[in-house]
Coordinates of C-alpha atoms and ligand atoms in Angstrom, one line a residue:
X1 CA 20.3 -12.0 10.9
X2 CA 17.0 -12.8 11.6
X3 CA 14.4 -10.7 10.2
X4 CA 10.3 -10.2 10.8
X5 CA 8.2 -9.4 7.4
X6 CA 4.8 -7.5 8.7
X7 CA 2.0 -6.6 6.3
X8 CA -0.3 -4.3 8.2
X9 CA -4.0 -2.2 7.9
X10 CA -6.1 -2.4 4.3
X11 CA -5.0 -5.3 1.9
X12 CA -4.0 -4.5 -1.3
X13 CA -2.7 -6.2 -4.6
X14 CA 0.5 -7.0 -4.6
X15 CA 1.1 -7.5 -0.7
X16 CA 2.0 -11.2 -1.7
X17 CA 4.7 -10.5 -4.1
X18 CA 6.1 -8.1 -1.6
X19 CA 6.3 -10.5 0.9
X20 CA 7.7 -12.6 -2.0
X21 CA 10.7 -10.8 -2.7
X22 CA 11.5 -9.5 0.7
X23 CA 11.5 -13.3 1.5
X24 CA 14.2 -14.5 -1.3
X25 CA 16.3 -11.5 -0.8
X26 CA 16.8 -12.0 2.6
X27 CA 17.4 -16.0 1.8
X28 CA 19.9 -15.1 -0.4
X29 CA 21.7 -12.7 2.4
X30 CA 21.3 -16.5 4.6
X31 CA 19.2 -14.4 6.6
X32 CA 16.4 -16.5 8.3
X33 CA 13.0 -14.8 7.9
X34 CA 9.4 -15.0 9.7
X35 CA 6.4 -13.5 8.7
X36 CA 4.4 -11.9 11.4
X37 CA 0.8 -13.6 11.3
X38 CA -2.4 -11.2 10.8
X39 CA -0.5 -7.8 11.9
X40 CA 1.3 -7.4 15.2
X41 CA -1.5 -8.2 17.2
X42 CA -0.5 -11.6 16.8
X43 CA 2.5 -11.0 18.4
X44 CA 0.5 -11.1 21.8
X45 CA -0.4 -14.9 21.2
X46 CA 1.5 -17.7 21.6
X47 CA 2.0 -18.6 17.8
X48 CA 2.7 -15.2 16.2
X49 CA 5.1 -16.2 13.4
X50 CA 5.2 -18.4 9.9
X51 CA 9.0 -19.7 8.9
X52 CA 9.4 -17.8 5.2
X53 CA 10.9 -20.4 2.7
X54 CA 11.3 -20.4 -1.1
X55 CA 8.8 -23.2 -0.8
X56 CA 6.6 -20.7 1.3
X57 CA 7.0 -18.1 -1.3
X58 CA 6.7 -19.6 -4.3
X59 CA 4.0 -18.9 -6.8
X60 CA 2.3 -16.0 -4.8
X61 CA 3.7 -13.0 -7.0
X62 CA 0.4 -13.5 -8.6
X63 CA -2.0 -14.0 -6.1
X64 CA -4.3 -11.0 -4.7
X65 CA -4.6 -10.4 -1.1
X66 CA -1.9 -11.2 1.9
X67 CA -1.1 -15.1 2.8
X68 CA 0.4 -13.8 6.2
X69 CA -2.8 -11.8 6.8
X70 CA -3.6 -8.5 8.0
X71 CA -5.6 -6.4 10.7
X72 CA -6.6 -2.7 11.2
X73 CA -6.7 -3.2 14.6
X74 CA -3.4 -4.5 15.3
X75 CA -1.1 -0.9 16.2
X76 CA 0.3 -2.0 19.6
X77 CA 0.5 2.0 20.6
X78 CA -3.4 1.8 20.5
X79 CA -4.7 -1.8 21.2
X80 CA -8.3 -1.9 21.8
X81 CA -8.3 -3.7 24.7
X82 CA -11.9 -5.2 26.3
X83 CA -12.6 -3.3 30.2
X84 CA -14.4 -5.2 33.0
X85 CA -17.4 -3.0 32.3
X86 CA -17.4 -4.3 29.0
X87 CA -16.4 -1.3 27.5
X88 CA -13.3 -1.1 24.7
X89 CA -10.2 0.7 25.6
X90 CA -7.1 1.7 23.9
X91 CA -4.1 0.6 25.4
X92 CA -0.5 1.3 24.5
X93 CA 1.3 -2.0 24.6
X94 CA 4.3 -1.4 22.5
X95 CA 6.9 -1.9 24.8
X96 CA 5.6 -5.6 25.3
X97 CA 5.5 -5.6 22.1
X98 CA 9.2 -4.5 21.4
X99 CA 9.9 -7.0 24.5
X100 CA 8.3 -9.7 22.7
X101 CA 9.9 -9.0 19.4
X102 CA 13.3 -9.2 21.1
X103 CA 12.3 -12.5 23.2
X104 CA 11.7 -14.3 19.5
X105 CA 14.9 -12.8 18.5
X106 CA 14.0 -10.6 15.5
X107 CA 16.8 -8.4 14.8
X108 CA 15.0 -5.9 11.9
X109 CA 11.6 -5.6 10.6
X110 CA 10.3 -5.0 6.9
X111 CA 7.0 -3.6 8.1
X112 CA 4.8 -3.4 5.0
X113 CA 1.7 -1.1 4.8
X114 CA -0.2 2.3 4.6
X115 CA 0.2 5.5 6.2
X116 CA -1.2 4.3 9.7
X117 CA 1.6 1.4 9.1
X118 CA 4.9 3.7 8.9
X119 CA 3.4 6.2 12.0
X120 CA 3.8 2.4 13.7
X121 CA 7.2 1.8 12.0
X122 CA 8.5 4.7 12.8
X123 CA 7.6 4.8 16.9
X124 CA 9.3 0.9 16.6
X125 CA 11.7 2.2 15.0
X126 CA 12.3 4.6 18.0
X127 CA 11.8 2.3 20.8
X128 CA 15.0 0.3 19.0
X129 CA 14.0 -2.0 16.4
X130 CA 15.2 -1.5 13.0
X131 CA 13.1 -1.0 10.2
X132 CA 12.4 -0.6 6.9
X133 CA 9.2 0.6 5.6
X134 CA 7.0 -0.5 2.3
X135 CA 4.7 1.7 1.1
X136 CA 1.3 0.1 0.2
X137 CA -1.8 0.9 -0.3
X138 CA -4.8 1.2 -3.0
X139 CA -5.3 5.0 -1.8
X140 CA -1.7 6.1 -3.0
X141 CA -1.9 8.7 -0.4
X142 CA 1.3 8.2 1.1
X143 CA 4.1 11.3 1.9
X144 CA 7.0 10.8 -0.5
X145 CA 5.6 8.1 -3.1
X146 CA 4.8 9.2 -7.1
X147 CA 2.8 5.6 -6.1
X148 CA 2.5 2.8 -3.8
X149 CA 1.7 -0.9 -4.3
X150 CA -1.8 -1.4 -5.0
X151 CA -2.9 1.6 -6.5
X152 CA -2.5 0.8 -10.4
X153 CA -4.7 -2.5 -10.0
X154 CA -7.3 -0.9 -7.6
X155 CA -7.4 1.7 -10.4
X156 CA -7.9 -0.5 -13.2
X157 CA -10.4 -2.7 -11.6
X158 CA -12.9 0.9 -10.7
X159 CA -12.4 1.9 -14.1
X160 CA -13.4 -1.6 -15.7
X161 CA -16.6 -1.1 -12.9
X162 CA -17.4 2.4 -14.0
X163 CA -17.1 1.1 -17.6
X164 CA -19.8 -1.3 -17.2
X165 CA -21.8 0.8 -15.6
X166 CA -21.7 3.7 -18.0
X167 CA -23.5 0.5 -20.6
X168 CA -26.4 0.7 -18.2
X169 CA -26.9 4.1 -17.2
X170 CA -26.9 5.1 -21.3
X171 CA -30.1 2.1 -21.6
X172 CA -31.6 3.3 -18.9
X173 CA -30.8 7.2 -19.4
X174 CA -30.1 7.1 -15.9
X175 CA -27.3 9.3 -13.9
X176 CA -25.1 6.6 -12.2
X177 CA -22.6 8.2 -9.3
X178 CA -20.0 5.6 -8.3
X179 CA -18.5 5.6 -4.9
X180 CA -14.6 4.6 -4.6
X181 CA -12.3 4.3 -2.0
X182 CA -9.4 6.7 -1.4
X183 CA -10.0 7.7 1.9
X184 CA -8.8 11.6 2.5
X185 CA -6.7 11.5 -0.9
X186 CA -8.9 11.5 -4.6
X187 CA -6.0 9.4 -6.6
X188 CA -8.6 6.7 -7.2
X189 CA -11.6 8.8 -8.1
X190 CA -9.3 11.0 -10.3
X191 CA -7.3 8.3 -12.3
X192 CA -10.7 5.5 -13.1
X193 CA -12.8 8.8 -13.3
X194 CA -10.7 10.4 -16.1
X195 CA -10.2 6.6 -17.7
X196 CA -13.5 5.9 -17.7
X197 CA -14.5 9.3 -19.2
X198 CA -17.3 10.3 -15.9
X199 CA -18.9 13.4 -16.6
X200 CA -18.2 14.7 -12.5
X201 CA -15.5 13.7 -10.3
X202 CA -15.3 14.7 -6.9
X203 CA -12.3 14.2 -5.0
X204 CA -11.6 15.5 -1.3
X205 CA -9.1 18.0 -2.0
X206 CA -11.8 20.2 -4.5
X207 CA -15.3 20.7 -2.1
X208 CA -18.1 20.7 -4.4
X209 CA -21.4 22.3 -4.9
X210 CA -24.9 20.2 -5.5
X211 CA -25.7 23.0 -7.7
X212 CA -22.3 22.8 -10.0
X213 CA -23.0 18.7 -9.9
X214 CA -26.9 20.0 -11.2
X215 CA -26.1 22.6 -13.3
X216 CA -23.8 20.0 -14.8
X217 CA -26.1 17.3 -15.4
X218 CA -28.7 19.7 -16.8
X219 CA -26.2 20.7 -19.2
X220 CA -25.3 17.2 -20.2
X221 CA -28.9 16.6 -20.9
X222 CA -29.1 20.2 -22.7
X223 CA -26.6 18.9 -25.3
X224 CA -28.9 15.8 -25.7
X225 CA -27.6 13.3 -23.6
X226 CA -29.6 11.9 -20.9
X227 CA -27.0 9.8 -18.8
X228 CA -24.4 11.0 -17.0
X229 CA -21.8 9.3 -14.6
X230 CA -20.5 10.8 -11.3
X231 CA -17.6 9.3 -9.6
X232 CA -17.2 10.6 -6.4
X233 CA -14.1 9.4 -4.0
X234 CA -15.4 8.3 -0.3
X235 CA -13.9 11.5 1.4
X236 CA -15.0 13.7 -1.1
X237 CA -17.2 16.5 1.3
X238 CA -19.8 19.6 0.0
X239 CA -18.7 22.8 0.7
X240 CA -18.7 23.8 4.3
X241 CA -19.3 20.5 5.5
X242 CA -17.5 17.5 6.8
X243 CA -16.9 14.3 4.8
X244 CA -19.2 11.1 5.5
X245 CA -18.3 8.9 8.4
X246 CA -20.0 5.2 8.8
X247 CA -18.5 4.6 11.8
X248 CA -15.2 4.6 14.3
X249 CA -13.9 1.7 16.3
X250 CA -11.5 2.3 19.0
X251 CA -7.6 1.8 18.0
X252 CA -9.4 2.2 14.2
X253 CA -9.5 4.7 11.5
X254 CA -12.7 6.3 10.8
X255 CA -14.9 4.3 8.2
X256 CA -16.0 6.5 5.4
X257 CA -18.7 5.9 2.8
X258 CA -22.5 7.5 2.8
X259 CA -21.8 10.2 0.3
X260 CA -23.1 8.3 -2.9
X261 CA -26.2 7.3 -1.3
X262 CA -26.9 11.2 -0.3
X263 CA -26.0 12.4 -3.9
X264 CA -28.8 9.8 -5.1
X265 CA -31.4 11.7 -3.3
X266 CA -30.3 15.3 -4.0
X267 CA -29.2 15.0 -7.7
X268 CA -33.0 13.1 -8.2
X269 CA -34.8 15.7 -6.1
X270 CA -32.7 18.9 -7.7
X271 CA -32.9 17.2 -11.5
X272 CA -36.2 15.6 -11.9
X273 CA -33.7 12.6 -13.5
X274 CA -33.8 8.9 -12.0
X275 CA -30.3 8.3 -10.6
X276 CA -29.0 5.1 -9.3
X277 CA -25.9 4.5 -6.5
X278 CA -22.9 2.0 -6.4
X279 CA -20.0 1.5 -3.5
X280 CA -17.6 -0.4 -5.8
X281 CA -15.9 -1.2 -2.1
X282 CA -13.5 -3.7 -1.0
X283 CA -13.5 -5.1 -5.2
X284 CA -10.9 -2.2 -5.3
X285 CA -8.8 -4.1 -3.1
X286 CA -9.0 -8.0 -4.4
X287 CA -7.6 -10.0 -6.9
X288 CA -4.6 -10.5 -8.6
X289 CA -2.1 -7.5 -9.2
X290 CA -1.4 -5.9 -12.2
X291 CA 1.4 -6.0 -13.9
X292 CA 3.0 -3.1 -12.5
X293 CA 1.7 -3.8 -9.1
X294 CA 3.6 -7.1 -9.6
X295 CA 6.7 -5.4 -10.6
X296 CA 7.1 -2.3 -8.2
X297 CA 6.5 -4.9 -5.2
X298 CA 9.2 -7.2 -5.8
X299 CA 11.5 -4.1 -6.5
X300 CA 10.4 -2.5 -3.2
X301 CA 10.9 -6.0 -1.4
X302 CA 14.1 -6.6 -2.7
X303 CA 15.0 -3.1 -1.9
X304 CA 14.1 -3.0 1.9
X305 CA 16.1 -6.1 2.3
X306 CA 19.4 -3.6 0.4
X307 CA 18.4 -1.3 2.9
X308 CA 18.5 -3.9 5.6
X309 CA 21.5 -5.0 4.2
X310 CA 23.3 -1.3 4.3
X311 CA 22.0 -0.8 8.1
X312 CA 20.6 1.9 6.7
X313 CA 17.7 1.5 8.7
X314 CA 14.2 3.6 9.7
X315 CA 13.7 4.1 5.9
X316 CA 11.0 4.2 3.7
X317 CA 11.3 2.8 -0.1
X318 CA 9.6 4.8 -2.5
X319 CA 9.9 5.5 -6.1
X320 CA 10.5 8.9 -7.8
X321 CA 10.7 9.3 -11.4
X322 CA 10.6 6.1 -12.1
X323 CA 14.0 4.9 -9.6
X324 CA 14.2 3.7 -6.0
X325 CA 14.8 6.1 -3.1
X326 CA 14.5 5.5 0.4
X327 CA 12.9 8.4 2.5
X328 CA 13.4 8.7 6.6
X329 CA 10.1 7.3 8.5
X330 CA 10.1 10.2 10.4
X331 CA 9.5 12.7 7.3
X332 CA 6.7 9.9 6.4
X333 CA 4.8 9.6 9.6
X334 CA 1.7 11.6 10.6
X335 CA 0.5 12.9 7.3
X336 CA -0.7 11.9 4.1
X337 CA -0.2 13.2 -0.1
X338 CA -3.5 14.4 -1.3
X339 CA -3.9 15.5 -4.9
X340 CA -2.5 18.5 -5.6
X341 CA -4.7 21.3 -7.1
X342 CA -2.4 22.2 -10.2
X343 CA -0.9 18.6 -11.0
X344 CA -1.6 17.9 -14.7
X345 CA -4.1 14.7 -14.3
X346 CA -6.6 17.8 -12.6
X347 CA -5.7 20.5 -15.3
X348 CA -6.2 17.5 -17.9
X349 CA -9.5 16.6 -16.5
X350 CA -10.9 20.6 -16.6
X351 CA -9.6 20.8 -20.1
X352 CA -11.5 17.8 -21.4
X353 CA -14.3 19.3 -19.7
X354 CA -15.4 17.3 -16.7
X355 CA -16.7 19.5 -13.6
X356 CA -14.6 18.5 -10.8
X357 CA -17.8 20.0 -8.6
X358 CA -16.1 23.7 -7.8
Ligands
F6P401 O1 -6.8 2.5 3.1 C1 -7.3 1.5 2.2 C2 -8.8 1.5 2.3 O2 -9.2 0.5 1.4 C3 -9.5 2.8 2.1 O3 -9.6 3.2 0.8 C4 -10.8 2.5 2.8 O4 -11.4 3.7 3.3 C5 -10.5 1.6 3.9 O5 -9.2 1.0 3.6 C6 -11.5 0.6 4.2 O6 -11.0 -0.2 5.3 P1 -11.8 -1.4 5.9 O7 -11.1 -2.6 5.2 O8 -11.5 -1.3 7.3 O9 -13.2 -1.3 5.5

């Protein structure tokens, strides 16, 4: 068989070691396997795919980012496509995508990637190509996974950053808010805010009040402290409003972030106390993967090529309780797993006292 590997949308640590395993697996099956370069898009060019060999492979499991490359603008059901008039369009250009696929002779696909990823996976998957889906990204916000590749690293590295700066807000008796990524989900504000001990963590799912944040503050400072860290997730919004958008590209997700930056303002104005923001940003992304980013990749690699293997195709590998399931695309595709209210990380953080804004 010959099989296409795809990583797709946001990076994230342990793409390479994905790629890795998916790669050696197949090998062993004496399947021949191509990596798709920088996302389908490339698949329009003349020189779209990289042979995958051990030699290829070797050594990556470590290394942060993905060697084949990646593009959020790459979904072939919504290529933004340049008009005459110099305007951008979205075009649907799947079927000469599929077409193209078949012309290189790719049999299967391990299409590895975030949410927007398996909605693309899953209308392949429909228009006839088999595939199996990996789930990755930092956000962990995907339908079916306890956690997806990326997501322990990317939380590790925000807590380290919220660490550090909790040093300099308590020398500078400063309130520090800290703005991660996470997109519509609060994993990553949730997990590095409760490990780095924040005072406030707002997360999308809870909608939060500038006076709780205050009132908050002013009690930190009531008990005799006068710094306090607020880590608030990118999509986090106030009640009755919307959450922060930067900016939408055609064929592109929305681009969040601006919420820090607006708490600066108010939390100064509505405490009198000097307040400082950080975007920790695409940091949450790079580097090299953890350990257990390291280790659930190559078991979901290896697993998609088993799947493969089985023709048990239009999955999606994901772990529960600690084992290896594999979940229908279709059950995957179209939403996304926000926190939920009365998991045990939230209860733990009200019962250690932090105001999750409410
Ligand atoms: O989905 C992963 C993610 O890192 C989000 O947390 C973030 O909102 C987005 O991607 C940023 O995307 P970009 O690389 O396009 O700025």
């Amino acid at each position: 068989m010959k099989i296409a590997v795809n990583t797709g949308g946001g990076d994230a640590p342990g793409l390479n070691a994905a790629i890795r395993a998916a790669t050696v697996a197949a090998l062993k099956q004496g399947w021949e396997v191509y990596g798709i370069r920088n996302g389908y898009g490339s698949l329009f060019t003349d020189d779209p795919l990289v042979k995958l060999t051990h030699e290829k492979v070797h050594g990556i499991t470590m290394l942060g980012g993905t060697f084949l490359g990646s593009a959020n603008r790459g979904n072939p059901f919504e290529m933004p496509v340049k008009q005459s008039d110099g305007s951008v369009k979205a075009v649907d250009r799947s079927d000469e995508l599929v077409k193209r696929m078949k012309d290189l002779g790719i049999e299967a696909l391990v299409a590895i990637g975030g949410d927007g990823s398996m909605i693309i996976a899953n209308k392949l998957s429909k228009k006839g190509i088999p595939v199996v889906g990996v789930p990755k990204t930092i956000d962990n916000d995907i339908v079916g996974c306890e956690i997806t590749l990326g997501f322990d690293t990317a939380c590790s590295i925000a807590t380290e950053a919220i660490d550090r700066i909790s040093t300099t807000a308590e020398s500078h008796q400063r309130v520090m808010i800290v703005e991660v990524m996470g997109r519509y989900a609060g994993w990553i504000a949730l997990h590095s805010g409760l490990a780095a001990s924040a005072d406030i963590i707002l997360i999308p799912e809870i909608p939060f009040s500038l006076d709780s944040v205050c009132n908050k503050i002013k009690q930190i400072q009531s008990f005799g402290r006068e710094h306090a860290i607020v880590v608030v997730a990118e999509g986090a919004k106030e009640k009755g409003k919307s959450h922060f958008v930067k900016g939408k590209a055609v064929g592109q997700a929305e681009q969040l972030g601006g919420l820090a930056e607006y708490l600066e303002k108010k939390i100064a104005e509505q405490t009198g106390k000097e307040t400082r923001s950080v975007v920790l940003g695409h940091q949450q992304r790079g580097g090299s993967p953890s350990a257990f980013d390291r280790l659930i990749s190559l078991r979901f690699g290896t697993e998609a090529i088993r799947a493969l293997a089985e023709k048990d195709f239009n999955k999606m590998i994901v772990m529960q309780q600690n084992e290896l399931r594999r979940i229908p695309l279709n059950e995957v595709a179209g939403s996304y797993r926000a926190v939920h209210l009365d998991c045990d990380t939230v209860m733990t953080a009200r019962d250690l006292g932090k105001s999750l804004g409410d």
